[in-house]
CSV table of C-alpha atoms and ligand atoms in Angstrom, one decimal:
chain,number,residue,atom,x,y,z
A,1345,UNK,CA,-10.0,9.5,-35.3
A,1346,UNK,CA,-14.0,9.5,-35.5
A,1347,UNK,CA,-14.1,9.4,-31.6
A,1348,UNK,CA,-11.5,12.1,-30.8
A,1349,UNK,CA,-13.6,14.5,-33.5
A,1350,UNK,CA,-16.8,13.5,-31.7
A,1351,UNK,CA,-14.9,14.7,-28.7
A,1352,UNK,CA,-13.9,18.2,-30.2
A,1353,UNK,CA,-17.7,18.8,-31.8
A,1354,UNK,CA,-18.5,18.1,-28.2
A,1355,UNK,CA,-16.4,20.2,-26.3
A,1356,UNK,CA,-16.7,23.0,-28.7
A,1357,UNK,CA,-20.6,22.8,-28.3
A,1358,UNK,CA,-20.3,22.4,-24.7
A,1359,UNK,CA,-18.1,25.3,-24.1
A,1360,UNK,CA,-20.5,28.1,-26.8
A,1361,UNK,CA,-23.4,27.0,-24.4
A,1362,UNK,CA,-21.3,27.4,-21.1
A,1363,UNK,CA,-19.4,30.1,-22.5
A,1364,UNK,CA,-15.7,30.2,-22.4
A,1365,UNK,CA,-15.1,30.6,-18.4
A,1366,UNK,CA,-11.8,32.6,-18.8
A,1367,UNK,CA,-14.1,35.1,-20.3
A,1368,UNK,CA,-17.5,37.1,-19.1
A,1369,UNK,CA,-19.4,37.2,-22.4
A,1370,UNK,CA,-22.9,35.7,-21.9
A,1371,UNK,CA,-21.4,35.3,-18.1
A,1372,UNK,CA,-22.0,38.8,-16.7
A,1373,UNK,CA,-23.0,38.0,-12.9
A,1374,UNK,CA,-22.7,34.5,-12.7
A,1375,UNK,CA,-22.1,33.5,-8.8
A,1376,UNK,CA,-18.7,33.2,-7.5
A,1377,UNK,CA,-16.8,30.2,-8.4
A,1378,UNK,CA,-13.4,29.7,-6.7
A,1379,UNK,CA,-13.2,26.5,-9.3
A,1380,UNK,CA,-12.6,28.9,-12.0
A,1381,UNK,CA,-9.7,31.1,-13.3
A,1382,UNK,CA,-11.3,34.3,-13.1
A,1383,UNK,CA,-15.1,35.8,-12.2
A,1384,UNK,CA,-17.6,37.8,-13.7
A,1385,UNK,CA,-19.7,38.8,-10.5
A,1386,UNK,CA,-20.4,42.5,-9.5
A,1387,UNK,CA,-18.2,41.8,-6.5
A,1388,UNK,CA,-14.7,40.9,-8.3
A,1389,UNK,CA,-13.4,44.4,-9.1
A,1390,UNK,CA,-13.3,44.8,-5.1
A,1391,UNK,CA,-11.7,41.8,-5.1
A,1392,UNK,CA,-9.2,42.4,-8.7
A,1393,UNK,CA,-10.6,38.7,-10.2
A,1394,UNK,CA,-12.5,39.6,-12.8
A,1395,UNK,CA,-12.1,38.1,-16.0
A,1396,UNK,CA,-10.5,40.3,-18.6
A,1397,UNK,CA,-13.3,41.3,-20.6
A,1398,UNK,CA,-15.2,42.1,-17.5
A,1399,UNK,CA,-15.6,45.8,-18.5
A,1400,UNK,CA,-15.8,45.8,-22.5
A,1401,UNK,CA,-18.9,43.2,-22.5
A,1402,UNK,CA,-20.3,45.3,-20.1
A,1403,UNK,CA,-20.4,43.3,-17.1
A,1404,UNK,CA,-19.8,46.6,-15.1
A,1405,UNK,CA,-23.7,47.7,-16.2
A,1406,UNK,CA,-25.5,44.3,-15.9
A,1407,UNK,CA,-26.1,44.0,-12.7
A,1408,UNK,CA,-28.5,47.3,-13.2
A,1409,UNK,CA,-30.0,46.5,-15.9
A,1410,UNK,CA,-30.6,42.8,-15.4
A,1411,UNK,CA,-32.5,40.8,-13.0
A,1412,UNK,CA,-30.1,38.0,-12.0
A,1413,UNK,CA,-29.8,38.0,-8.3
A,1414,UNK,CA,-32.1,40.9,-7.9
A,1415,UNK,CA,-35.6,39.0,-7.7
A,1416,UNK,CA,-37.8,40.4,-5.0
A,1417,UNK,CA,-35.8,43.7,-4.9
A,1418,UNK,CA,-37.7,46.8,-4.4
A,1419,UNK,CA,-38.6,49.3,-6.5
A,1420,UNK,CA,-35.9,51.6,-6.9
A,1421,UNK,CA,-36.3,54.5,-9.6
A,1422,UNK,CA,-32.7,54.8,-9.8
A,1423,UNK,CA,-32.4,51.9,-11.6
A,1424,UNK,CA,-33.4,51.6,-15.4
A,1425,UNK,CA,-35.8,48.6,-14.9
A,1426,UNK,CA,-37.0,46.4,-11.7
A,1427,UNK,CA,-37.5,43.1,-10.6
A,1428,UNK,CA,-40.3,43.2,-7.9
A,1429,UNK,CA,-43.5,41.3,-8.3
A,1430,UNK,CA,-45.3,44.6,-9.7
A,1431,UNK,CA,-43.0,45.5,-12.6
A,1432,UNK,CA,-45.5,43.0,-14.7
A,1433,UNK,CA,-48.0,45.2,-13.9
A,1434,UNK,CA,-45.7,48.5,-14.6
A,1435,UNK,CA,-44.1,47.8,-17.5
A,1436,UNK,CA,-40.8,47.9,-16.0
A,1437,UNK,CA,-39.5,44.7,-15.6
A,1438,UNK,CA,-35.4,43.8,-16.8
A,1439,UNK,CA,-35.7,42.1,-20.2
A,1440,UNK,CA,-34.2,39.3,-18.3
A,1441,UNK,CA,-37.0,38.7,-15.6
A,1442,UNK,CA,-38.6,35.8,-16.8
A,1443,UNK,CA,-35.2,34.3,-17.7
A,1444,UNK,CA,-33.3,35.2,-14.3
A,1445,UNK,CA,-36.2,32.8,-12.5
A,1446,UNK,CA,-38.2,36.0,-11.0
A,1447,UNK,CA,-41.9,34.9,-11.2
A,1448,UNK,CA,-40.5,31.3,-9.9
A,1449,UNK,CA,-38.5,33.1,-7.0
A,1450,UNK,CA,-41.4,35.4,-6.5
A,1451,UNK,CA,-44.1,32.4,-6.3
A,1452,UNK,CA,-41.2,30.1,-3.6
A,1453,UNK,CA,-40.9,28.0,-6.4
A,1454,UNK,CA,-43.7,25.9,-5.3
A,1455,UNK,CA,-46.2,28.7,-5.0
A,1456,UNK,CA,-45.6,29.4,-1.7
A,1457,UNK,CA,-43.2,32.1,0.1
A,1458,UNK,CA,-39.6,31.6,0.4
A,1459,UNK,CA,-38.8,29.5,4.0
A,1460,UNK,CA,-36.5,30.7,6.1
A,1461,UNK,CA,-33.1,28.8,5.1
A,1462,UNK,CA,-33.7,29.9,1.3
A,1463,UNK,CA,-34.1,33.7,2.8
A,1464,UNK,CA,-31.2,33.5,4.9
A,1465,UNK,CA,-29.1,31.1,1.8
A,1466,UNK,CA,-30.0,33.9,-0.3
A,1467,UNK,CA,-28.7,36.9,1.7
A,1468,UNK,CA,-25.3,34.7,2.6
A,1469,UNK,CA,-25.0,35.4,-0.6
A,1470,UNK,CA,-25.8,38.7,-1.6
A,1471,UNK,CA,-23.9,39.5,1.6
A,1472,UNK,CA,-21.1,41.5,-0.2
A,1473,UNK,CA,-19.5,43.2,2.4
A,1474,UNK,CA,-18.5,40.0,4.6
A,1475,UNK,CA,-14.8,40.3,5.3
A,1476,UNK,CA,-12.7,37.4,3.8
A,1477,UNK,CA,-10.6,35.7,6.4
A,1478,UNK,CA,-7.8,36.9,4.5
A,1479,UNK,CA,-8.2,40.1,6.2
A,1480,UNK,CA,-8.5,39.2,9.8
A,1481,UNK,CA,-6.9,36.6,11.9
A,1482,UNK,CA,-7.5,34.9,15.4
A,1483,UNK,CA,-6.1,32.7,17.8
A,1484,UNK,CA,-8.9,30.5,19.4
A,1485,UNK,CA,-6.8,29.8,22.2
A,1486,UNK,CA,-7.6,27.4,24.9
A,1487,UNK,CA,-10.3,25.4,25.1
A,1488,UNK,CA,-12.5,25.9,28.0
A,1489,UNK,CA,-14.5,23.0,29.3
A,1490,UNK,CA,-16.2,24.3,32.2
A,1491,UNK,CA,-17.3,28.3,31.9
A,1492,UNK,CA,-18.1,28.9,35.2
A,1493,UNK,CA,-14.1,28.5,36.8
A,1494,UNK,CA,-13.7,32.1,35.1
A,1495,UNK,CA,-10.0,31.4,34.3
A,1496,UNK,CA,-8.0,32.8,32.3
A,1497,UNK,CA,-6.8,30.2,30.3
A,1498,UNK,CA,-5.1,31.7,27.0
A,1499,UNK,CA,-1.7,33.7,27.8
A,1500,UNK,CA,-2.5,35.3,24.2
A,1501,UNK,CA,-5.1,38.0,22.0
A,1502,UNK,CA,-8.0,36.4,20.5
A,1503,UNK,CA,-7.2,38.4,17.3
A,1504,UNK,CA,-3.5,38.2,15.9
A,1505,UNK,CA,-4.4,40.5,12.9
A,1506,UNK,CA,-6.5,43.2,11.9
A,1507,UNK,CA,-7.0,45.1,8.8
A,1508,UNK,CA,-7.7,48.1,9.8
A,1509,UNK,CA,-9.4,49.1,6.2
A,1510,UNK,CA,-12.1,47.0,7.6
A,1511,UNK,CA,-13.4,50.0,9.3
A,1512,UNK,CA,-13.9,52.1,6.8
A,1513,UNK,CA,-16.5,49.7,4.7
A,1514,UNK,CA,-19.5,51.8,3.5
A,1515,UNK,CA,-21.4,49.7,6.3
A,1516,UNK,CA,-19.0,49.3,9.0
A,1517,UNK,CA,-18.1,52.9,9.3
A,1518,UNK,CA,-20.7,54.1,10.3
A,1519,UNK,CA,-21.3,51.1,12.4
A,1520,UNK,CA,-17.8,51.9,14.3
A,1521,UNK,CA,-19.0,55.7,14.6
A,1522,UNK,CA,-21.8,53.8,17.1
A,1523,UNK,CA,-19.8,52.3,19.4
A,1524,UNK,CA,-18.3,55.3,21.5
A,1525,UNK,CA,-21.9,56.5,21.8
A,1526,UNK,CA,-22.9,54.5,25.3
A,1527,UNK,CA,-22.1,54.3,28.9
A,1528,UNK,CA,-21.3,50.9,29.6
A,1529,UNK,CA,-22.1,50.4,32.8
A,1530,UNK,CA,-25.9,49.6,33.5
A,1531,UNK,CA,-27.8,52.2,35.9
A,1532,UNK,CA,-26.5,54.5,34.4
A,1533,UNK,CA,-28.9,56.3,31.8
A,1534,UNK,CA,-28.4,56.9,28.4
A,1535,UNK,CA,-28.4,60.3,26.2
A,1536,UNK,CA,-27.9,61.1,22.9
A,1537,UNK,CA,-26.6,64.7,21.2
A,1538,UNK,CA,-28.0,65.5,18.2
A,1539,UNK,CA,-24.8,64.3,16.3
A,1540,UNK,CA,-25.3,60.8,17.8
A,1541,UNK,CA,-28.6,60.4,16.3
A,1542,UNK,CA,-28.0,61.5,13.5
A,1543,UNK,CA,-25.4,58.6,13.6
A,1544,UNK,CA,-28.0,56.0,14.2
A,1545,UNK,CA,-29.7,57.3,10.7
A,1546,UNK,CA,-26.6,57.0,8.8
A,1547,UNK,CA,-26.1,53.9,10.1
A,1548,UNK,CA,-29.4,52.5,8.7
A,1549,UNK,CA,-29.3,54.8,5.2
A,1550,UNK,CA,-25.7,52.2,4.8
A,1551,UNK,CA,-27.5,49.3,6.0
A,1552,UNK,CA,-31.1,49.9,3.7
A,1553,UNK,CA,-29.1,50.8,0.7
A,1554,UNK,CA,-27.9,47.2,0.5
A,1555,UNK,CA,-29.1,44.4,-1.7
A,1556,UNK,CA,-29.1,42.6,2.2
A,1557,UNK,CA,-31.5,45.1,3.2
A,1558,UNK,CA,-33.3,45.3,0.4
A,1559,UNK,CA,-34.1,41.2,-0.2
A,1560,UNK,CA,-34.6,41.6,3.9
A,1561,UNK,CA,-37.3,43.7,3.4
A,1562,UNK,CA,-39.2,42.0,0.6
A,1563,UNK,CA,-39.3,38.6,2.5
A,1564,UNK,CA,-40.6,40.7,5.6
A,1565,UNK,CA,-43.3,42.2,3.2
A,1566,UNK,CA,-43.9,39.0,1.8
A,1567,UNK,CA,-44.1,37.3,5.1
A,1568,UNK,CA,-46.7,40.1,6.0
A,1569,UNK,CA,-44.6,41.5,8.8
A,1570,UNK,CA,-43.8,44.8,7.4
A,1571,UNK,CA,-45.9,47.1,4.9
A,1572,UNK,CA,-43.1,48.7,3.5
A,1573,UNK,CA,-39.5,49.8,3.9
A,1574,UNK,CA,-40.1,52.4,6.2
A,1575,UNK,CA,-42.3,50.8,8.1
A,1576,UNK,CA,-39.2,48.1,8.5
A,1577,UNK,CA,-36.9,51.2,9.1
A,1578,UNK,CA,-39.2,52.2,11.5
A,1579,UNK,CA,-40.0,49.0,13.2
A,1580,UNK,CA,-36.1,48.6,13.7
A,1581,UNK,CA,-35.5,52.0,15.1
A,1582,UNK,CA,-37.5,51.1,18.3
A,1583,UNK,CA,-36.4,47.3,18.4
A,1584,UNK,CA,-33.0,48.3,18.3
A,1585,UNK,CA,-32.4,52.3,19.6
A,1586,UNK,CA,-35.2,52.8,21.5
A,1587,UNK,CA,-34.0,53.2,25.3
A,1588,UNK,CA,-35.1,51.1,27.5
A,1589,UNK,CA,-34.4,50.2,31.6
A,1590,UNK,CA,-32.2,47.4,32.8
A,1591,UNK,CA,-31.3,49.0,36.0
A,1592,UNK,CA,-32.5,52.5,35.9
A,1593,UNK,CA,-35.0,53.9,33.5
A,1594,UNK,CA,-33.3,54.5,29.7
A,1595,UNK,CA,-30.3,53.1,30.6
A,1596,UNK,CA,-30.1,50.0,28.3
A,1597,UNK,CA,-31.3,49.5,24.6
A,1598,UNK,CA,-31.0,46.5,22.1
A,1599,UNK,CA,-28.2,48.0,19.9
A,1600,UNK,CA,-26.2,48.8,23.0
A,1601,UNK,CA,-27.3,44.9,24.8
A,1602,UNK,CA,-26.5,42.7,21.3
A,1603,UNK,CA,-23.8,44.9,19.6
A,1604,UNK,CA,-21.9,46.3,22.7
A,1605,UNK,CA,-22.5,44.5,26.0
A,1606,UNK,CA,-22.9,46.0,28.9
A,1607,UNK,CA,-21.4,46.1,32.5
A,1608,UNK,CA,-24.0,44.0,34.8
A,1609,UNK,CA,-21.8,44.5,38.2
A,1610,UNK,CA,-18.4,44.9,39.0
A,1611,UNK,CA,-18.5,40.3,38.4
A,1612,UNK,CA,-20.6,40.5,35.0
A,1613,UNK,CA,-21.2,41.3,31.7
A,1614,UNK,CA,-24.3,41.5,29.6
A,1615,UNK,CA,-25.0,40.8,26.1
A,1616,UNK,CA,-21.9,41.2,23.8
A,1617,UNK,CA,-22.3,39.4,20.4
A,1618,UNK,CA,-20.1,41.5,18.2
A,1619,UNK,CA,-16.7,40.7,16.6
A,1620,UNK,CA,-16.0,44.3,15.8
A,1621,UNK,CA,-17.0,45.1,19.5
A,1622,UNK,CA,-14.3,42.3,20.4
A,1623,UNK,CA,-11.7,43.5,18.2
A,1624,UNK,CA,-12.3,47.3,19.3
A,1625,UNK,CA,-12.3,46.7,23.1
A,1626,UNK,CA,-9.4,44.0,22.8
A,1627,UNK,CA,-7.3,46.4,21.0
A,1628,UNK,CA,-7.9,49.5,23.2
A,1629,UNK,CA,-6.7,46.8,25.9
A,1630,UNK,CA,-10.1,46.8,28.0
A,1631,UNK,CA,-10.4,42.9,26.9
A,1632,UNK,CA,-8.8,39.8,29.0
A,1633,UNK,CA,-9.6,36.6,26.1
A,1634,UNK,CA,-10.1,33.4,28.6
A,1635,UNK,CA,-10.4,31.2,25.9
A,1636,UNK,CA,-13.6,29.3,23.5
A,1637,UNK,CA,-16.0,27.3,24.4
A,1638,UNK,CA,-16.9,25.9,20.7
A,1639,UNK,CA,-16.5,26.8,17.3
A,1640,UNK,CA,-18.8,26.1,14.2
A,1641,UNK,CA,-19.5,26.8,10.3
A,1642,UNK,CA,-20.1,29.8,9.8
A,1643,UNK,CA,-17.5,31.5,11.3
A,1644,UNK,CA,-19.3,31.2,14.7
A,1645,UNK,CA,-17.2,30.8,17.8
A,1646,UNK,CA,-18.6,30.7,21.6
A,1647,UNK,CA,-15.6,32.2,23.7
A,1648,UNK,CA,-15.2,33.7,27.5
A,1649,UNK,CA,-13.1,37.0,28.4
A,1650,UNK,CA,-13.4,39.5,31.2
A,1651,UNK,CA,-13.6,43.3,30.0
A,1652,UNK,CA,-12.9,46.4,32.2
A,1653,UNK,CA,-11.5,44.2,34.8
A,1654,UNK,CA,-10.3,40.9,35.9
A,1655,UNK,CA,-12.8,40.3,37.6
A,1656,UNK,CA,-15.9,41.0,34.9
A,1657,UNK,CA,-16.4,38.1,33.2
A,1658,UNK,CA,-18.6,37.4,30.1
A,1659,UNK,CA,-19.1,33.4,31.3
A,1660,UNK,CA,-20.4,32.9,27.4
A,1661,UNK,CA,-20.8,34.8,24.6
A,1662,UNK,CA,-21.4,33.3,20.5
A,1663,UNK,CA,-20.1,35.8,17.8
A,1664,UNK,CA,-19.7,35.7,13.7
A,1665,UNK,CA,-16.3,36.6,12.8
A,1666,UNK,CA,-16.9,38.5,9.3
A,1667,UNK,CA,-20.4,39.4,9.5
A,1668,UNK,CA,-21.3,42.7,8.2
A,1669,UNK,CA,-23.5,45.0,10.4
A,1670,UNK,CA,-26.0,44.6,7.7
A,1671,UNK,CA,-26.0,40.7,7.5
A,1672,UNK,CA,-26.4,40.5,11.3
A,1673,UNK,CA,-28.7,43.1,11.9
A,1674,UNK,CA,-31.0,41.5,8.9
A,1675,UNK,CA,-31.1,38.2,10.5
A,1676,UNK,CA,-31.4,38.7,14.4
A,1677,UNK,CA,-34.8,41.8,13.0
A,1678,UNK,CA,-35.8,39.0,11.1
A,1679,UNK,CA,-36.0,36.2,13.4
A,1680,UNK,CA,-37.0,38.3,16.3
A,1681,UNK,CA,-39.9,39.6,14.3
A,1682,UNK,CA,-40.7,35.7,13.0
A,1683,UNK,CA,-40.1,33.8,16.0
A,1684,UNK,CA,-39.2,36.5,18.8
A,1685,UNK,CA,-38.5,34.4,22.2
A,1686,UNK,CA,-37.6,31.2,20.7
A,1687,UNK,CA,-34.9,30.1,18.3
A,1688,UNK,CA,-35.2,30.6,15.2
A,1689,UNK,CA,-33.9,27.8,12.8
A,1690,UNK,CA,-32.1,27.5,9.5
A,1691,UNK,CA,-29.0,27.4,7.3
A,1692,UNK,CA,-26.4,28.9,6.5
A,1693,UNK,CA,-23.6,28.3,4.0
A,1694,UNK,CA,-25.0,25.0,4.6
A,1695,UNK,CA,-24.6,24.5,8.1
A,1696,UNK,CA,-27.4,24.5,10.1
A,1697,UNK,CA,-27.6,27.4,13.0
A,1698,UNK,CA,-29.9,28.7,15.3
A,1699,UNK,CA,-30.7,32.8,16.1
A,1700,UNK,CA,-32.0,33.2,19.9
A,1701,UNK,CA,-33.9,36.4,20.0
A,1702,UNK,CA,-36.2,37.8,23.3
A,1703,UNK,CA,-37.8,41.2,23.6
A,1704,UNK,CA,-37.6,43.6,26.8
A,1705,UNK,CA,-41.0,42.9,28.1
A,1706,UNK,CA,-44.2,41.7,26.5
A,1707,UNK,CA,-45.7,44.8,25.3
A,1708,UNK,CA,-43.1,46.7,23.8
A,1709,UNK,CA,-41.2,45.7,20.5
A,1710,UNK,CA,-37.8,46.2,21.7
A,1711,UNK,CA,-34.8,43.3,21.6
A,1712,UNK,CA,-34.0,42.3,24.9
A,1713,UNK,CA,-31.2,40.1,23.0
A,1714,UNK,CA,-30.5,38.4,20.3
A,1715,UNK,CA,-27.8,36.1,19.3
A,1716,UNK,CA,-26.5,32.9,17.6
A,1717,UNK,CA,-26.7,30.4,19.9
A,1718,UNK,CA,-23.9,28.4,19.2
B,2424,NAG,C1,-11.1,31.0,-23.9
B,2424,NAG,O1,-10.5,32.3,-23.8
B,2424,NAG,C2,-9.2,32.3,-23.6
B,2424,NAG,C3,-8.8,33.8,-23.4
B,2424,NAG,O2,-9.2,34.6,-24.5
B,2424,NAG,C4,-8.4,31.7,-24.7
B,2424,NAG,O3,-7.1,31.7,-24.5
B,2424,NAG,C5,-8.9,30.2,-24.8
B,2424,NAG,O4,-8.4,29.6,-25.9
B,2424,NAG,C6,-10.5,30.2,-25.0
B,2424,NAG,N1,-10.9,28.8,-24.9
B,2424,NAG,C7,-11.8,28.3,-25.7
B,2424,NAG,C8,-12.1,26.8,-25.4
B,2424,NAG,O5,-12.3,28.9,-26.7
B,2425,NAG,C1,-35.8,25.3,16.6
B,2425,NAG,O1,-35.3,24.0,16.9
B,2425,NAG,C2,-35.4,23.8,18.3
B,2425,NAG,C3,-34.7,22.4,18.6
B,2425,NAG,O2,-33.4,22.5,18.3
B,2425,NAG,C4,-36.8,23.7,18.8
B,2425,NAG,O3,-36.9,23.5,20.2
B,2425,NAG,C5,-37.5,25.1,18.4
B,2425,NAG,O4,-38.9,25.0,18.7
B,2425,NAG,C6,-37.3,25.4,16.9
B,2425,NAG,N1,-37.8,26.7,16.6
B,2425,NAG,C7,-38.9,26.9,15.9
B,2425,NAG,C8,-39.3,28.4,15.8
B,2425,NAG,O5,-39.5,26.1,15.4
């Protein structure tokens, strides 16, 4: 009797600290937790699990008006209080900041800057428009053990479902609205209309309004590679859409090299690291999938197809099913601007994973490629 009361006082104790996890009062943002019967995250009305007082305890709001898993964040005067390392100094920090860990997360916990695998943790993360495997599926196919036989060794697709809502994400739309902009076959230059660059700039408004963006550019700032967000935005408009020569002069640029690929000759293919690019050209039929080469956590799959023609074939290419343009444009600008012609090393979701970055030549900023080598 005494021991099963002691249990109750316990449990009752236990569970007014937690908080009662089929409910989101005193839980309003708490990560994702597939252990639990319901979430109180800013990302579960997307997904329709939030708890049911989500809404009346005000969950909805929180996530503007508190700091959790906003330290670092810049300043944005849309919001009703920040979380940056000034808002001390303004007068404008979330009553929450010293609670939510700022100052700690501000200082690297150990007084130094965040390392890369706690950077790249942290925007896994925050990466809320990663598509759930629920919403795409793929056949890996054959295994191929030697990549330069070129055989095609899977009678099947690479993807065996697509949902085509996946194109319209605030990101990826206007990443789609890219890929019909280039010539794919090197030596042959580039140009642009006016309504394709203006493409390329809502691209990046999508990408820098995101909380991936954002954390992006405060560790770049802190890191002392970029003075501010526009000098990122600006940095990444001539690594990644500046033209550059392959072939013939402005017929090549990173975007086009990383996201797209490109025709080499009428036997190769350059670049290619997409999964969105894969699932575009595969389902317009302009995609032959051979088979992988190796799969690992994250989502990461090496694979070999031809495109255009039989006899074009990608030997090996590495691609994260999932990503969002966002995630993979923050990484591969991150590491090429950290460790740019080398890999750069870290985790991810706790796996351990490797970004290979180079630029076009030695004096100019531009990506010549970047990619997970996997
Ligand atoms: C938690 O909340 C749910 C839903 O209101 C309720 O059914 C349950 O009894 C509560 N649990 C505790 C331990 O208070
Ligand atoms: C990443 O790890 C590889 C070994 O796998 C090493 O050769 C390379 O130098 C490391 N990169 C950096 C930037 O330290």
């Amino acid at each position: 009797m005494r021991l099963s009361l002691t249990l109750v006082i316990c449990m009752c104790l236990l569970s007014s600290v937690l908080g009662n996890t089929s409910l989101c009062a005193n839980r309003c943002l708490i990560a994702y937790d597939n252990t639990l019967p319901c979430q109180c995250n800013d990302a579960c009305p997307n997904y329709g699990n939030c708890c049911s007082d989500f809404f009346s305890v005000g969950c909805d709001t929180a996530a503007t008006s508190s700091c959790y898993d906003r330290c670092l964040v810049p300043y944005d005067a849309a919001l009703p209080c920040q979380c940056n390392d000034q808002c001390s100094s303004f007068g404008n920090c979330c009553s929450d900041f010293n609670n939510a860990n700022c100052p700690s997360v501000h200082s690297g916990g150990s007084g130094g800057a965040l390392t890369l695998t706690e950077f790249a943790e942290d925007l896994w993360s925050s990466d809320t428009n990663r598509i759930s495997s629920s919403r795409y599926s793929y056949n890996r196919g054959t295994y191929i053990s030697n990549t330069g036989d070129k055989v095609d060794r899977s009678s099947g697709d690479l993807f065996t479902y697509f949902d085509q809502s996946i194109l319209n994400g605030a990101t990826f739309a206007p990443f789609y609205d890219l890929l019909d902009n280039y010539i794919t076959s090197e030596g042959v230059a580039e140009s642009f209309t006016a309504a394709e660059n203006a493409e390329i700039d809502t691209f990046l408004d999508a990408i820098f309004a995101t909380t991936v963006m954002g954390k992006t550019t405060s560790y770049l700032m802190a890191e002392g590679l970029v003075t501010s967000e526009s000098d990122l935005r600006s940095k990444m408009e001539t690594m990644w859409f500046s033209s550059y020569k392959r072939q013939t002069s402005g017929d090549s640029s990173g975007f086009e090299h990383c996201f797209l690929g490109e025709w080499k000759s009428s036997t190769a293919v350059n670049g290619f690291h997409n999964w969105i690019q894969f699932y575009k050209e595969e389902n317009e039929g302009d995609i032959n999938y051979f088979g992988y080469v190796e799969e690992a956590n994250p989502n990461l799959i090496s694979l070999q197809f031809s495109w255009g023609s039989s006899s074009r074939v990608k030997t090996i290419t590495s691609m994260m099913f999932g990503a969002s343009p966002e995630f993979e444009m923050a990484m591969f600008t991150t590491c090429f601007l950290k460790h740019k012609n080398a890999r750069c090393n870290f985790t991810l979701d706790g796996s351990s994973v490797a970004i290979q970055t180079y630029d076009m030549s030695s004096n100019t900023n531009q990506v010549g490629s970047a990619y997970f080598a996997v």
